[in-house]
């Protein structure tokens, strides 16, 4: 189904165009389009693709101070890792805005938005699709994005997801701050395989 035929898609596109940089808004649209191409195969609805894909980075433009303040206001747990790297809160804060302001009540969608950066054990199928699309959508310029899409085509969704989570884990292990959810999610995916 074309993206703009899905209910509320136009409203969400206008919202992200007003709130985010052109690059990030285009990334959200591209991620949504990729999710829509795999929706039937993985068993998620077009509305879930549109809500999770278009809105997952809704709060990405907020400053560290504003993200921390919003997290405290919304009773979002702030881990030591998030305190040191508040940008990690853009998923949880975006999910809360979707629930409280936009009235989205699909817990699979909210879960997807909340955990899209690190992944999370027991993540919903919408979450898995968003996690894959966030890394692999065709506007991403890193070569691993095309490789992930090729694995999806040639081997299937689970091998593609494990490839993405492995690449993300490898990347974060080069950083000084590592969110434990990244490793926990990768291990959970391997067991689920
Ligand atoms: Fe993000
Ligand atoms: Fe994103």
Short mmCIF file of N, CA and C and ligand atoms in Angstrom, two decimals:
data_model
loop_
_atom_site.label_atom_id
_atom_site.label_comp_id
_atom_site.label_asym_id
_atom_site.label_seq_id
_atom_site.Cartn_x
_atom_site.Cartn_y
_atom_site.Cartn_z
N UNK A 1 0.85 -1.20 0.00
CA UNK A 1 0.00 0.00 0.00
C UNK A 1 0.89 1.26 0.00
N UNK A 2 0.60 2.24 -0.89
CA UNK A 2 1.41 3.47 -0.86
C UNK A 2 1.30 4.16 0.51
N UNK A 3 2.42 4.71 0.93
CA UNK A 3 2.50 5.30 2.26
C UNK A 3 1.35 6.29 2.55
N UNK A 4 1.10 7.20 1.61
CA UNK A 4 0.14 8.26 1.90
C UNK A 4 -1.31 7.79 1.86
N UNK A 5 -1.55 6.53 1.46
CA UNK A 5 -2.91 5.98 1.51
C UNK A 5 -3.26 5.47 2.91
N UNK A 6 -2.26 5.36 3.79
CA UNK A 6 -2.50 4.84 5.14
C UNK A 6 -3.06 5.97 6.00
N UNK A 7 -4.13 5.70 6.79
CA UNK A 7 -4.73 6.76 7.61
C UNK A 7 -3.69 7.49 8.47
N UNK A 8 -3.80 8.79 8.51
CA UNK A 8 -2.98 9.71 9.31
C UNK A 8 -1.54 9.88 8.79
N UNK A 9 -1.20 9.20 7.70
CA UNK A 9 0.18 9.30 7.21
C UNK A 9 0.53 10.74 6.84
N UNK A 10 -0.41 11.44 6.18
CA UNK A 10 -0.12 12.82 5.78
C UNK A 10 0.14 13.72 6.99
N UNK A 11 -0.68 13.52 8.01
CA UNK A 11 -0.52 14.29 9.26
C UNK A 11 0.88 14.04 9.87
N UNK A 12 1.29 12.78 9.89
CA UNK A 12 2.59 12.47 10.49
C UNK A 12 3.74 13.01 9.64
N UNK A 13 3.58 12.95 8.32
CA UNK A 13 4.64 13.48 7.44
C UNK A 13 4.77 14.99 7.67
N UNK A 14 3.62 15.69 7.76
CA UNK A 14 3.68 17.14 8.01
C UNK A 14 4.37 17.43 9.34
N UNK A 15 4.05 16.61 10.35
CA UNK A 15 4.63 16.81 11.68
C UNK A 15 6.15 16.64 11.65
N UNK A 16 6.62 15.58 11.03
CA UNK A 16 8.08 15.38 11.04
C UNK A 16 8.79 16.38 10.12
N UNK A 17 8.12 16.81 9.06
CA UNK A 17 8.73 17.84 8.20
C UNK A 17 8.88 19.15 8.97
N UNK A 18 7.93 19.43 9.87
CA UNK A 18 7.99 20.66 10.66
C UNK A 18 9.01 20.56 11.79
N UNK A 19 9.22 19.35 12.31
CA UNK A 19 10.02 19.19 13.52
C UNK A 19 11.48 18.81 13.28
N UNK A 20 11.72 18.08 12.19
CA UNK A 20 13.04 17.46 12.01
C UNK A 20 13.78 18.06 10.83
N UNK A 21 15.08 17.83 10.77
CA UNK A 21 15.85 18.25 9.60
C UNK A 21 15.31 17.51 8.37
N UNK A 22 15.58 18.07 7.20
CA UNK A 22 15.11 17.42 5.97
C UNK A 22 15.69 16.00 5.87
N UNK A 23 16.95 15.87 6.25
CA UNK A 23 17.61 14.56 6.15
C UNK A 23 16.93 13.52 7.05
N UNK A 24 16.64 13.93 8.30
CA UNK A 24 16.03 12.97 9.22
C UNK A 24 14.59 12.66 8.81
N UNK A 25 13.85 13.67 8.36
CA UNK A 25 12.47 13.41 7.91
C UNK A 25 12.48 12.46 6.71
N UNK A 26 13.38 12.69 5.76
CA UNK A 26 13.47 11.79 4.60
C UNK A 26 13.85 10.38 5.03
N UNK A 27 14.74 10.28 6.02
CA UNK A 27 15.12 8.96 6.55
C UNK A 27 13.90 8.24 7.13
N UNK A 28 13.07 8.97 7.86
CA UNK A 28 11.87 8.36 8.47
C UNK A 28 10.91 7.87 7.38
N UNK A 29 10.75 8.66 6.33
CA UNK A 29 9.85 8.27 5.24
C UNK A 29 10.42 7.04 4.52
N UNK A 30 11.72 7.05 4.28
CA UNK A 30 12.36 5.93 3.60
C UNK A 30 12.27 4.65 4.45
N UNK A 31 12.46 4.78 5.76
CA UNK A 31 12.34 3.61 6.65
C UNK A 31 10.92 3.06 6.61
N UNK A 32 9.93 3.97 6.58
CA UNK A 32 8.53 3.54 6.52
C UNK A 32 8.25 2.78 5.23
N UNK A 33 8.77 3.30 4.13
CA UNK A 33 8.54 2.63 2.83
C UNK A 33 9.16 1.23 2.83
N UNK A 34 10.35 1.11 3.44
CA UNK A 34 10.97 -0.22 3.52
C UNK A 34 10.13 -1.14 4.40
N UNK A 35 9.63 -0.63 5.52
CA UNK A 35 8.76 -1.45 6.39
C UNK A 35 7.52 -1.92 5.63
N UNK A 36 6.95 -1.03 4.82
CA UNK A 36 5.73 -1.40 4.08
C UNK A 36 6.01 -2.53 3.08
N UNK A 37 7.23 -2.58 2.55
CA UNK A 37 7.54 -3.66 1.59
C UNK A 37 7.68 -5.02 2.28
N UNK A 38 7.93 -5.03 3.60
CA UNK A 38 8.08 -6.33 4.28
C UNK A 38 6.91 -6.63 5.21
N UNK A 39 5.93 -5.71 5.26
CA UNK A 39 4.84 -5.85 6.24
C UNK A 39 4.11 -7.18 6.13
N UNK A 40 3.71 -7.56 4.91
CA UNK A 40 2.95 -8.81 4.75
C UNK A 40 3.80 -10.01 5.14
N UNK A 41 5.06 -9.97 4.73
CA UNK A 41 5.94 -11.10 5.00
C UNK A 41 6.15 -11.33 6.50
N UNK A 42 6.28 -10.26 7.26
CA UNK A 42 6.56 -10.44 8.69
C UNK A 42 5.29 -10.38 9.54
N UNK A 43 4.17 -9.98 8.93
CA UNK A 43 2.90 -10.03 9.64
C UNK A 43 2.59 -8.80 10.48
N UNK A 44 2.85 -7.63 9.92
CA UNK A 44 2.45 -6.40 10.61
C UNK A 44 1.56 -5.58 9.68
N UNK A 45 0.78 -4.66 10.28
CA UNK A 45 -0.18 -3.87 9.51
C UNK A 45 0.48 -2.62 8.94
N UNK A 46 -0.12 -2.11 7.85
CA UNK A 46 0.40 -0.88 7.25
C UNK A 46 0.36 0.28 8.26
N UNK A 47 -0.68 0.32 9.08
CA UNK A 47 -0.78 1.40 10.08
C UNK A 47 0.38 1.34 11.07
N UNK A 48 0.81 0.13 11.41
CA UNK A 48 1.94 -0.02 12.33
C UNK A 48 3.24 0.47 11.68
N UNK A 49 3.38 0.20 10.38
CA UNK A 49 4.58 0.69 9.66
C UNK A 49 4.60 2.21 9.67
N UNK A 50 3.44 2.81 9.38
CA UNK A 50 3.36 4.27 9.27
C UNK A 50 3.60 4.94 10.62
N UNK A 51 2.97 4.42 11.66
CA UNK A 51 3.15 5.03 12.98
C UNK A 51 4.60 4.88 13.45
N UNK A 52 5.10 3.66 13.42
CA UNK A 52 6.45 3.42 13.95
C UNK A 52 7.52 4.04 13.04
N UNK A 53 7.36 3.86 11.73
CA UNK A 53 8.38 4.33 10.81
C UNK A 53 8.47 5.85 10.76
N UNK A 54 7.31 6.49 10.62
CA UNK A 54 7.34 7.95 10.47
C UNK A 54 7.70 8.66 11.77
N UNK A 55 7.31 8.08 12.91
CA UNK A 55 7.40 8.83 14.17
C UNK A 55 8.56 8.41 15.07
N UNK A 56 9.37 7.43 14.65
CA UNK A 56 10.34 6.87 15.60
C UNK A 56 11.41 7.89 16.02
N UNK A 57 11.71 8.86 15.15
CA UNK A 57 12.72 9.86 15.49
C UNK A 57 12.10 11.23 15.80
N UNK A 58 10.83 11.23 16.19
CA UNK A 58 10.09 12.47 16.40
C UNK A 58 10.84 13.45 17.32
N UNK A 59 11.52 12.92 18.35
CA UNK A 59 12.19 13.79 19.32
C UNK A 59 13.71 13.82 19.11
N UNK A 60 14.14 13.40 17.94
CA UNK A 60 15.59 13.33 17.69
C UNK A 60 16.25 14.71 17.70
N UNK A 61 15.48 15.76 17.38
CA UNK A 61 16.07 17.09 17.33
C UNK A 61 16.20 17.76 18.70
N UNK A 62 15.73 17.12 19.76
CA UNK A 62 15.77 17.77 21.08
C UNK A 62 17.18 17.76 21.65
N UNK A 63 17.48 18.77 22.45
CA UNK A 63 18.79 18.84 23.10
C UNK A 63 18.87 17.78 24.21
N UNK A 64 20.09 17.51 24.67
CA UNK A 64 20.28 16.57 25.77
C UNK A 64 19.48 17.00 27.00
N UNK A 65 19.52 18.29 27.30
CA UNK A 65 18.82 18.81 28.48
C UNK A 65 17.31 18.59 28.34
N UNK A 66 16.77 18.88 27.16
CA UNK A 66 15.33 18.72 26.96
C UNK A 66 14.92 17.25 27.01
N UNK A 67 15.76 16.38 26.47
CA UNK A 67 15.44 14.94 26.53
C UNK A 67 15.42 14.46 27.98
N UNK A 68 16.40 14.87 28.76
CA UNK A 68 16.43 14.45 30.17
C UNK A 68 15.23 15.02 30.93
N UNK A 69 14.89 16.28 30.65
CA UNK A 69 13.74 16.89 31.33
C UNK A 69 12.45 16.18 30.93
N UNK A 70 12.30 15.87 29.65
CA UNK A 70 11.09 15.18 29.18
C UNK A 70 10.99 13.79 29.79
N UNK A 71 12.13 13.10 29.89
CA UNK A 71 12.13 11.76 30.48
C UNK A 71 11.67 11.82 31.94
N UNK A 72 12.16 12.80 32.67
CA UNK A 72 11.77 12.92 34.09
C UNK A 72 10.28 13.25 34.19
N UNK A 73 9.81 14.16 33.32
CA UNK A 73 8.41 14.57 33.33
C UNK A 73 7.48 13.38 33.02
N UNK A 74 7.94 12.48 32.16
CA UNK A 74 7.10 11.36 31.71
C UNK A 74 7.38 10.08 32.50
N UNK A 75 8.15 10.16 33.58
CA UNK A 75 8.50 8.98 34.38
C UNK A 75 9.19 7.88 33.57
N UNK A 76 10.00 8.28 32.61
CA UNK A 76 10.79 7.31 31.86
C UNK A 76 12.05 7.01 32.68
N UNK A 77 12.34 5.73 32.95
CA UNK A 77 13.55 5.42 33.71
C UNK A 77 14.80 5.94 32.96
N UNK A 78 15.68 6.60 33.69
CA UNK A 78 16.91 7.12 33.07
C UNK A 78 18.09 6.32 33.63
N UNK A 79 18.65 5.45 32.81
CA UNK A 79 19.77 4.61 33.25
C UNK A 79 21.05 5.46 33.33
N UNK A 80 22.08 4.88 33.95
CA UNK A 80 23.37 5.57 33.99
C UNK A 80 23.88 5.84 32.58
N UNK A 81 23.63 4.87 31.70
CA UNK A 81 24.09 5.02 30.31
C UNK A 81 23.38 6.21 29.64
N UNK A 82 22.07 6.33 29.88
CA UNK A 82 21.32 7.44 29.28
C UNK A 82 21.71 8.79 29.88
N UNK A 83 22.07 8.75 31.15
CA UNK A 83 22.54 9.99 31.78
C UNK A 83 23.81 10.48 31.10
N UNK A 84 24.68 9.53 30.74
CA UNK A 84 25.94 9.90 30.09
C UNK A 84 25.75 10.18 28.61
N UNK A 85 24.70 9.60 28.02
CA UNK A 85 24.45 9.78 26.60
C UNK A 85 22.94 10.00 26.39
N UNK A 86 22.46 11.20 26.72
CA UNK A 86 21.01 11.45 26.70
C UNK A 86 20.35 11.24 25.34
N UNK A 87 21.13 11.30 24.26
CA UNK A 87 20.53 11.07 22.93
C UNK A 87 19.85 9.69 22.85
N UNK A 88 20.32 8.74 23.69
CA UNK A 88 19.67 7.42 23.73
C UNK A 88 18.21 7.51 24.15
N UNK A 89 17.83 8.64 24.75
CA UNK A 89 16.44 8.79 25.21
C UNK A 89 15.49 9.23 24.10
N UNK A 90 16.00 9.49 22.88
CA UNK A 90 15.07 10.02 21.87
C UNK A 90 13.99 9.00 21.50
N UNK A 91 14.30 7.69 21.60
CA UNK A 91 13.28 6.67 21.33
C UNK A 91 12.21 6.65 22.42
N UNK A 92 12.61 6.44 23.68
CA UNK A 92 11.61 6.45 24.76
C UNK A 92 10.80 7.75 24.83
N UNK A 93 11.43 8.89 24.63
CA UNK A 93 10.69 10.17 24.71
C UNK A 93 9.73 10.30 23.51
N UNK A 94 10.17 9.87 22.33
CA UNK A 94 9.27 9.89 21.17
C UNK A 94 8.06 8.99 21.41
N UNK A 95 8.29 7.80 21.98
CA UNK A 95 7.17 6.88 22.25
C UNK A 95 6.16 7.53 23.20
N UNK A 96 6.65 8.20 24.23
CA UNK A 96 5.73 8.84 25.18
C UNK A 96 4.96 9.98 24.53
N UNK A 97 5.60 10.74 23.65
CA UNK A 97 4.87 11.81 22.96
C UNK A 97 3.79 11.21 22.05
N UNK A 98 4.13 10.09 21.38
CA UNK A 98 3.13 9.44 20.51
C UNK A 98 1.93 8.99 21.33
N UNK A 99 2.17 8.47 22.53
CA UNK A 99 1.07 8.01 23.37
C UNK A 99 0.26 9.19 23.92
N UNK A 100 0.95 10.16 24.47
CA UNK A 100 0.25 11.21 25.21
C UNK A 100 -0.32 12.29 24.32
N UNK A 101 0.39 12.64 23.26
CA UNK A 101 -0.03 13.78 22.43
C UNK A 101 -0.78 13.32 21.17
N UNK A 102 -0.27 12.25 20.54
CA UNK A 102 -0.89 11.81 19.28
C UNK A 102 -1.95 10.73 19.50
N UNK A 103 -2.05 10.22 20.73
CA UNK A 103 -3.10 9.25 21.04
C UNK A 103 -2.85 7.87 20.48
N UNK A 104 -1.61 7.54 20.15
CA UNK A 104 -1.31 6.19 19.65
C UNK A 104 -1.31 5.22 20.84
N UNK A 105 -2.10 4.15 20.70
CA UNK A 105 -2.21 3.24 21.85
C UNK A 105 -1.82 1.80 21.49
N UNK A 106 -1.26 1.59 20.30
CA UNK A 106 -0.80 0.26 19.91
C UNK A 106 0.54 0.01 20.61
N UNK A 107 0.51 -0.90 21.61
CA UNK A 107 1.72 -1.10 22.42
C UNK A 107 2.89 -1.65 21.59
N UNK A 108 2.58 -2.40 20.52
CA UNK A 108 3.66 -2.91 19.67
C UNK A 108 4.38 -1.75 18.97
N UNK A 109 3.60 -0.75 18.57
CA UNK A 109 4.19 0.43 17.91
C UNK A 109 5.01 1.24 18.92
N UNK A 110 4.43 1.45 20.10
CA UNK A 110 5.14 2.25 21.11
C UNK A 110 6.43 1.57 21.53
N UNK A 111 6.36 0.24 21.67
CA UNK A 111 7.53 -0.57 22.01
C UNK A 111 8.60 -0.44 20.91
N UNK A 112 8.15 -0.47 19.66
CA UNK A 112 9.08 -0.35 18.52
C UNK A 112 9.81 0.98 18.57
N UNK A 113 9.06 2.05 18.79
CA UNK A 113 9.67 3.38 18.81
C UNK A 113 10.62 3.50 20.01
N UNK A 114 10.15 3.00 21.15
CA UNK A 114 10.94 3.11 22.39
C UNK A 114 12.33 2.49 22.23
N UNK A 115 12.38 1.31 21.59
CA UNK A 115 13.64 0.54 21.59
C UNK A 115 14.35 0.55 20.25
N UNK A 116 14.00 1.47 19.34
CA UNK A 116 14.53 1.32 17.99
C UNK A 116 16.05 1.50 17.90
N UNK A 117 16.65 2.21 18.84
CA UNK A 117 18.09 2.47 18.74
C UNK A 117 18.92 1.25 19.16
N UNK A 118 18.52 0.66 20.27
CA UNK A 118 19.35 -0.42 20.84
C UNK A 118 18.78 -1.80 20.57
N UNK A 119 17.48 -1.88 20.25
CA UNK A 119 16.81 -3.16 20.31
C UNK A 119 16.54 -3.52 21.76
N UNK A 120 15.74 -4.58 21.98
CA UNK A 120 15.39 -4.99 23.34
C UNK A 120 14.88 -6.42 23.28
N UNK A 121 15.28 -7.29 24.21
CA UNK A 121 14.73 -8.64 24.22
C UNK A 121 13.21 -8.59 24.25
N UNK A 122 12.57 -9.55 23.62
CA UNK A 122 11.10 -9.67 23.56
C UNK A 122 10.46 -8.54 22.76
N UNK A 123 11.24 -7.87 21.92
CA UNK A 123 10.69 -6.77 21.13
C UNK A 123 9.59 -7.28 20.18
N UNK A 124 8.58 -6.45 19.94
CA UNK A 124 7.47 -6.81 19.06
C UNK A 124 7.96 -6.95 17.61
N UNK A 125 7.13 -7.61 16.79
CA UNK A 125 7.50 -7.75 15.37
C UNK A 125 7.58 -6.39 14.70
N UNK A 126 6.71 -5.47 15.08
CA UNK A 126 6.82 -4.11 14.55
C UNK A 126 8.17 -3.52 14.94
N UNK A 127 8.60 -3.82 16.16
CA UNK A 127 9.90 -3.34 16.63
C UNK A 127 11.05 -3.92 15.81
N UNK A 128 10.95 -5.20 15.51
CA UNK A 128 12.01 -5.85 14.71
C UNK A 128 12.06 -5.23 13.32
N UNK A 129 10.89 -4.99 12.73
CA UNK A 129 10.84 -4.41 11.38
C UNK A 129 11.42 -3.00 11.38
N UNK A 130 11.09 -2.22 12.41
CA UNK A 130 11.62 -0.86 12.49
C UNK A 130 13.13 -0.89 12.72
N UNK A 131 13.58 -1.77 13.60
CA UNK A 131 15.01 -1.88 13.89
C UNK A 131 15.78 -2.18 12.59
N UNK A 132 15.23 -3.11 11.81
CA UNK A 132 15.85 -3.46 10.52
C UNK A 132 15.83 -2.25 9.57
N UNK A 133 14.67 -1.62 9.44
CA UNK A 133 14.50 -0.54 8.46
C UNK A 133 15.30 0.71 8.84
N UNK A 134 15.41 0.97 10.13
CA UNK A 134 16.14 2.15 10.60
C UNK A 134 17.61 2.09 10.14
N UNK A 135 18.15 0.88 10.16
CA UNK A 135 19.56 0.68 9.76
C UNK A 135 19.72 0.54 8.26
N UNK A 136 18.71 -0.04 7.61
CA UNK A 136 18.90 -0.55 6.24
C UNK A 136 18.20 0.24 5.15
N UNK A 137 17.41 1.26 5.51
CA UNK A 137 16.64 1.95 4.47
C UNK A 137 17.61 2.55 3.43
N UNK A 138 17.17 2.64 2.18
CA UNK A 138 18.11 2.95 1.09
C UNK A 138 18.75 4.33 1.13
N UNK A 139 18.28 5.25 1.94
CA UNK A 139 18.97 6.54 2.05
C UNK A 139 20.18 6.46 2.97
N UNK A 140 20.29 5.37 3.73
CA UNK A 140 21.49 5.17 4.54
C UNK A 140 22.67 4.92 3.60
N UNK A 141 23.75 5.64 3.84
CA UNK A 141 24.85 5.57 2.88
C UNK A 141 25.91 4.51 3.24
N UNK A 142 25.85 3.97 4.46
CA UNK A 142 26.87 2.97 4.81
C UNK A 142 26.61 1.68 4.00
N UNK A 143 27.69 1.00 3.56
CA UNK A 143 27.51 -0.17 2.70
C UNK A 143 26.74 -1.31 3.37
N UNK A 144 26.76 -1.34 4.71
CA UNK A 144 26.06 -2.41 5.42
C UNK A 144 24.54 -2.34 5.21
N UNK A 145 24.03 -1.14 4.87
CA UNK A 145 22.58 -1.02 4.64
C UNK A 145 22.17 -1.85 3.42
N UNK A 146 22.92 -1.71 2.33
CA UNK A 146 22.61 -2.49 1.13
C UNK A 146 22.84 -3.97 1.38
N UNK A 147 23.88 -4.28 2.14
CA UNK A 147 24.16 -5.69 2.46
C UNK A 147 22.99 -6.29 3.26
N UNK A 148 22.47 -5.53 4.23
CA UNK A 148 21.35 -6.02 5.04
C UNK A 148 20.13 -6.27 4.16
N UNK A 149 19.87 -5.38 3.21
CA UNK A 149 18.72 -5.58 2.31
C UNK A 149 18.94 -6.80 1.42
N UNK A 150 20.18 -7.03 1.02
CA UNK A 150 20.49 -8.21 0.19
C UNK A 150 20.27 -9.49 0.99
N UNK A 151 20.67 -9.48 2.26
CA UNK A 151 20.47 -10.67 3.11
C UNK A 151 18.97 -10.93 3.28
N UNK A 152 18.22 -9.85 3.44
CA UNK A 152 16.76 -9.99 3.55
C UNK A 152 16.20 -10.71 2.32
N UNK A 153 16.65 -10.27 1.15
CA UNK A 153 16.15 -10.86 -0.10
C UNK A 153 16.59 -12.31 -0.25
N UNK A 154 17.86 -12.57 0.06
CA UNK A 154 18.42 -13.89 -0.27
C UNK A 154 18.25 -14.92 0.83
N UNK A 155 18.20 -14.45 2.10
CA UNK A 155 18.18 -15.42 3.20
C UNK A 155 16.98 -15.28 4.12
N UNK A 156 16.37 -14.09 4.15
CA UNK A 156 15.18 -13.92 4.98
C UNK A 156 15.36 -12.90 6.09
N UNK A 157 14.27 -12.70 6.82
CA UNK A 157 14.19 -11.62 7.80
C UNK A 157 15.11 -11.86 9.01
N UNK A 158 15.08 -13.07 9.56
CA UNK A 158 15.88 -13.31 10.78
C UNK A 158 17.38 -13.21 10.51
N UNK A 159 17.92 -13.81 9.45
CA UNK A 159 19.35 -13.60 9.16
C UNK A 159 19.69 -12.12 8.95
N UNK A 160 18.77 -11.38 8.31
CA UNK A 160 19.03 -9.95 8.08
C UNK A 160 19.06 -9.19 9.41
N UNK A 161 18.15 -9.55 10.31
CA UNK A 161 18.12 -8.89 11.63
C UNK A 161 19.39 -9.19 12.43
N UNK A 162 19.83 -10.45 12.39
CA UNK A 162 21.02 -10.84 13.14
C UNK A 162 22.25 -10.12 12.55
N UNK A 163 22.27 -9.97 11.24
CA UNK A 163 23.36 -9.20 10.62
C UNK A 163 23.37 -7.76 11.13
N UNK A 164 22.18 -7.13 11.15
CA UNK A 164 22.10 -5.73 11.59
C UNK A 164 22.50 -5.61 13.06
N UNK A 165 21.96 -6.48 13.91
CA UNK A 165 22.27 -6.34 15.34
C UNK A 165 23.75 -6.62 15.58
N UNK A 166 24.34 -7.54 14.82
CA UNK A 166 25.78 -7.80 14.94
C UNK A 166 26.61 -6.58 14.55
N UNK A 167 26.21 -5.94 13.46
CA UNK A 167 26.94 -4.73 13.01
C UNK A 167 26.80 -3.60 14.03
N UNK A 168 25.59 -3.44 14.57
CA UNK A 168 25.38 -2.36 15.54
C UNK A 168 26.16 -2.64 16.83
N UNK A 169 26.16 -3.90 17.24
CA UNK A 169 26.90 -4.26 18.45
C UNK A 169 28.40 -4.00 18.24
N UNK A 170 28.90 -4.43 17.11
CA UNK A 170 30.32 -4.22 16.80
C UNK A 170 30.65 -2.72 16.85
N UNK A 171 29.74 -1.91 16.31
CA UNK A 171 29.96 -0.45 16.28
C UNK A 171 29.95 0.13 17.70
N UNK A 172 28.96 -0.25 18.51
CA UNK A 172 28.88 0.38 19.85
C UNK A 172 30.03 -0.06 20.75
N UNK A 173 30.57 -1.28 20.49
CA UNK A 173 31.67 -1.73 21.34
C UNK A 173 32.93 -0.89 21.14
N UNK A 174 32.96 -0.06 20.09
CA UNK A 174 34.09 0.85 19.90
C UNK A 174 33.88 2.15 20.69
N UNK A 175 32.69 2.31 21.30
CA UNK A 175 32.37 3.55 22.01
C UNK A 175 32.66 3.40 23.50
N UNK A 176 32.71 4.53 24.18
CA UNK A 176 32.98 4.48 25.62
C UNK A 176 31.72 4.12 26.41
N UNK A 177 30.55 4.47 25.86
CA UNK A 177 29.29 4.20 26.56
C UNK A 177 28.51 3.15 25.76
N UNK A 178 28.23 2.00 26.39
CA UNK A 178 27.51 0.92 25.71
C UNK A 178 26.23 0.61 26.47
N UNK A 179 25.11 0.74 25.78
CA UNK A 179 23.83 0.42 26.41
C UNK A 179 23.70 -1.11 26.48
N UNK A 180 23.48 -1.68 27.68
CA UNK A 180 23.42 -3.15 27.80
C UNK A 180 22.30 -3.77 26.97
N UNK A 181 21.28 -2.98 26.60
CA UNK A 181 20.20 -3.53 25.77
C UNK A 181 20.71 -3.98 24.41
N UNK A 182 21.76 -3.32 23.90
CA UNK A 182 22.28 -3.68 22.58
C UNK A 182 22.78 -5.13 22.57
N UNK A 183 23.54 -5.49 23.62
CA UNK A 183 24.06 -6.86 23.73
C UNK A 183 22.93 -7.84 24.06
N UNK A 184 22.05 -7.44 24.99
CA UNK A 184 20.95 -8.32 25.39
C UNK A 184 20.06 -8.65 24.19
N UNK A 185 19.81 -7.64 23.35
CA UNK A 185 18.97 -7.86 22.17
C UNK A 185 19.65 -8.81 21.19
N UNK A 186 20.94 -8.60 20.96
CA UNK A 186 21.67 -9.46 20.01
C UNK A 186 21.65 -10.92 20.49
N UNK A 187 21.89 -11.12 21.79
CA UNK A 187 21.87 -12.48 22.33
C UNK A 187 20.48 -13.10 22.23
N UNK A 188 19.46 -12.29 22.48
CA UNK A 188 18.07 -12.79 22.40
C UNK A 188 17.74 -13.21 20.97
N UNK A 189 18.17 -12.40 19.99
CA UNK A 189 17.92 -12.75 18.58
C UNK A 189 18.59 -14.07 18.22
N UNK A 190 19.81 -14.27 18.68
CA UNK A 190 20.55 -15.50 18.36
C UNK A 190 19.82 -16.71 18.92
N UNK A 191 19.25 -16.57 20.13
CA UNK A 191 18.52 -17.70 20.72
C UNK A 191 17.22 -17.97 19.99
N UNK A 192 16.62 -16.88 19.47
CA UNK A 192 15.32 -16.97 18.80
C UNK A 192 15.45 -17.59 17.41
N UNK A 193 16.63 -17.55 16.86
CA UNK A 193 16.90 -17.95 15.48
C UNK A 193 16.29 -19.33 15.16
FE1 LIG B 1 16.56 7.11 16.12
FE1 LIG B 2 15.95 6.54 12.66
#
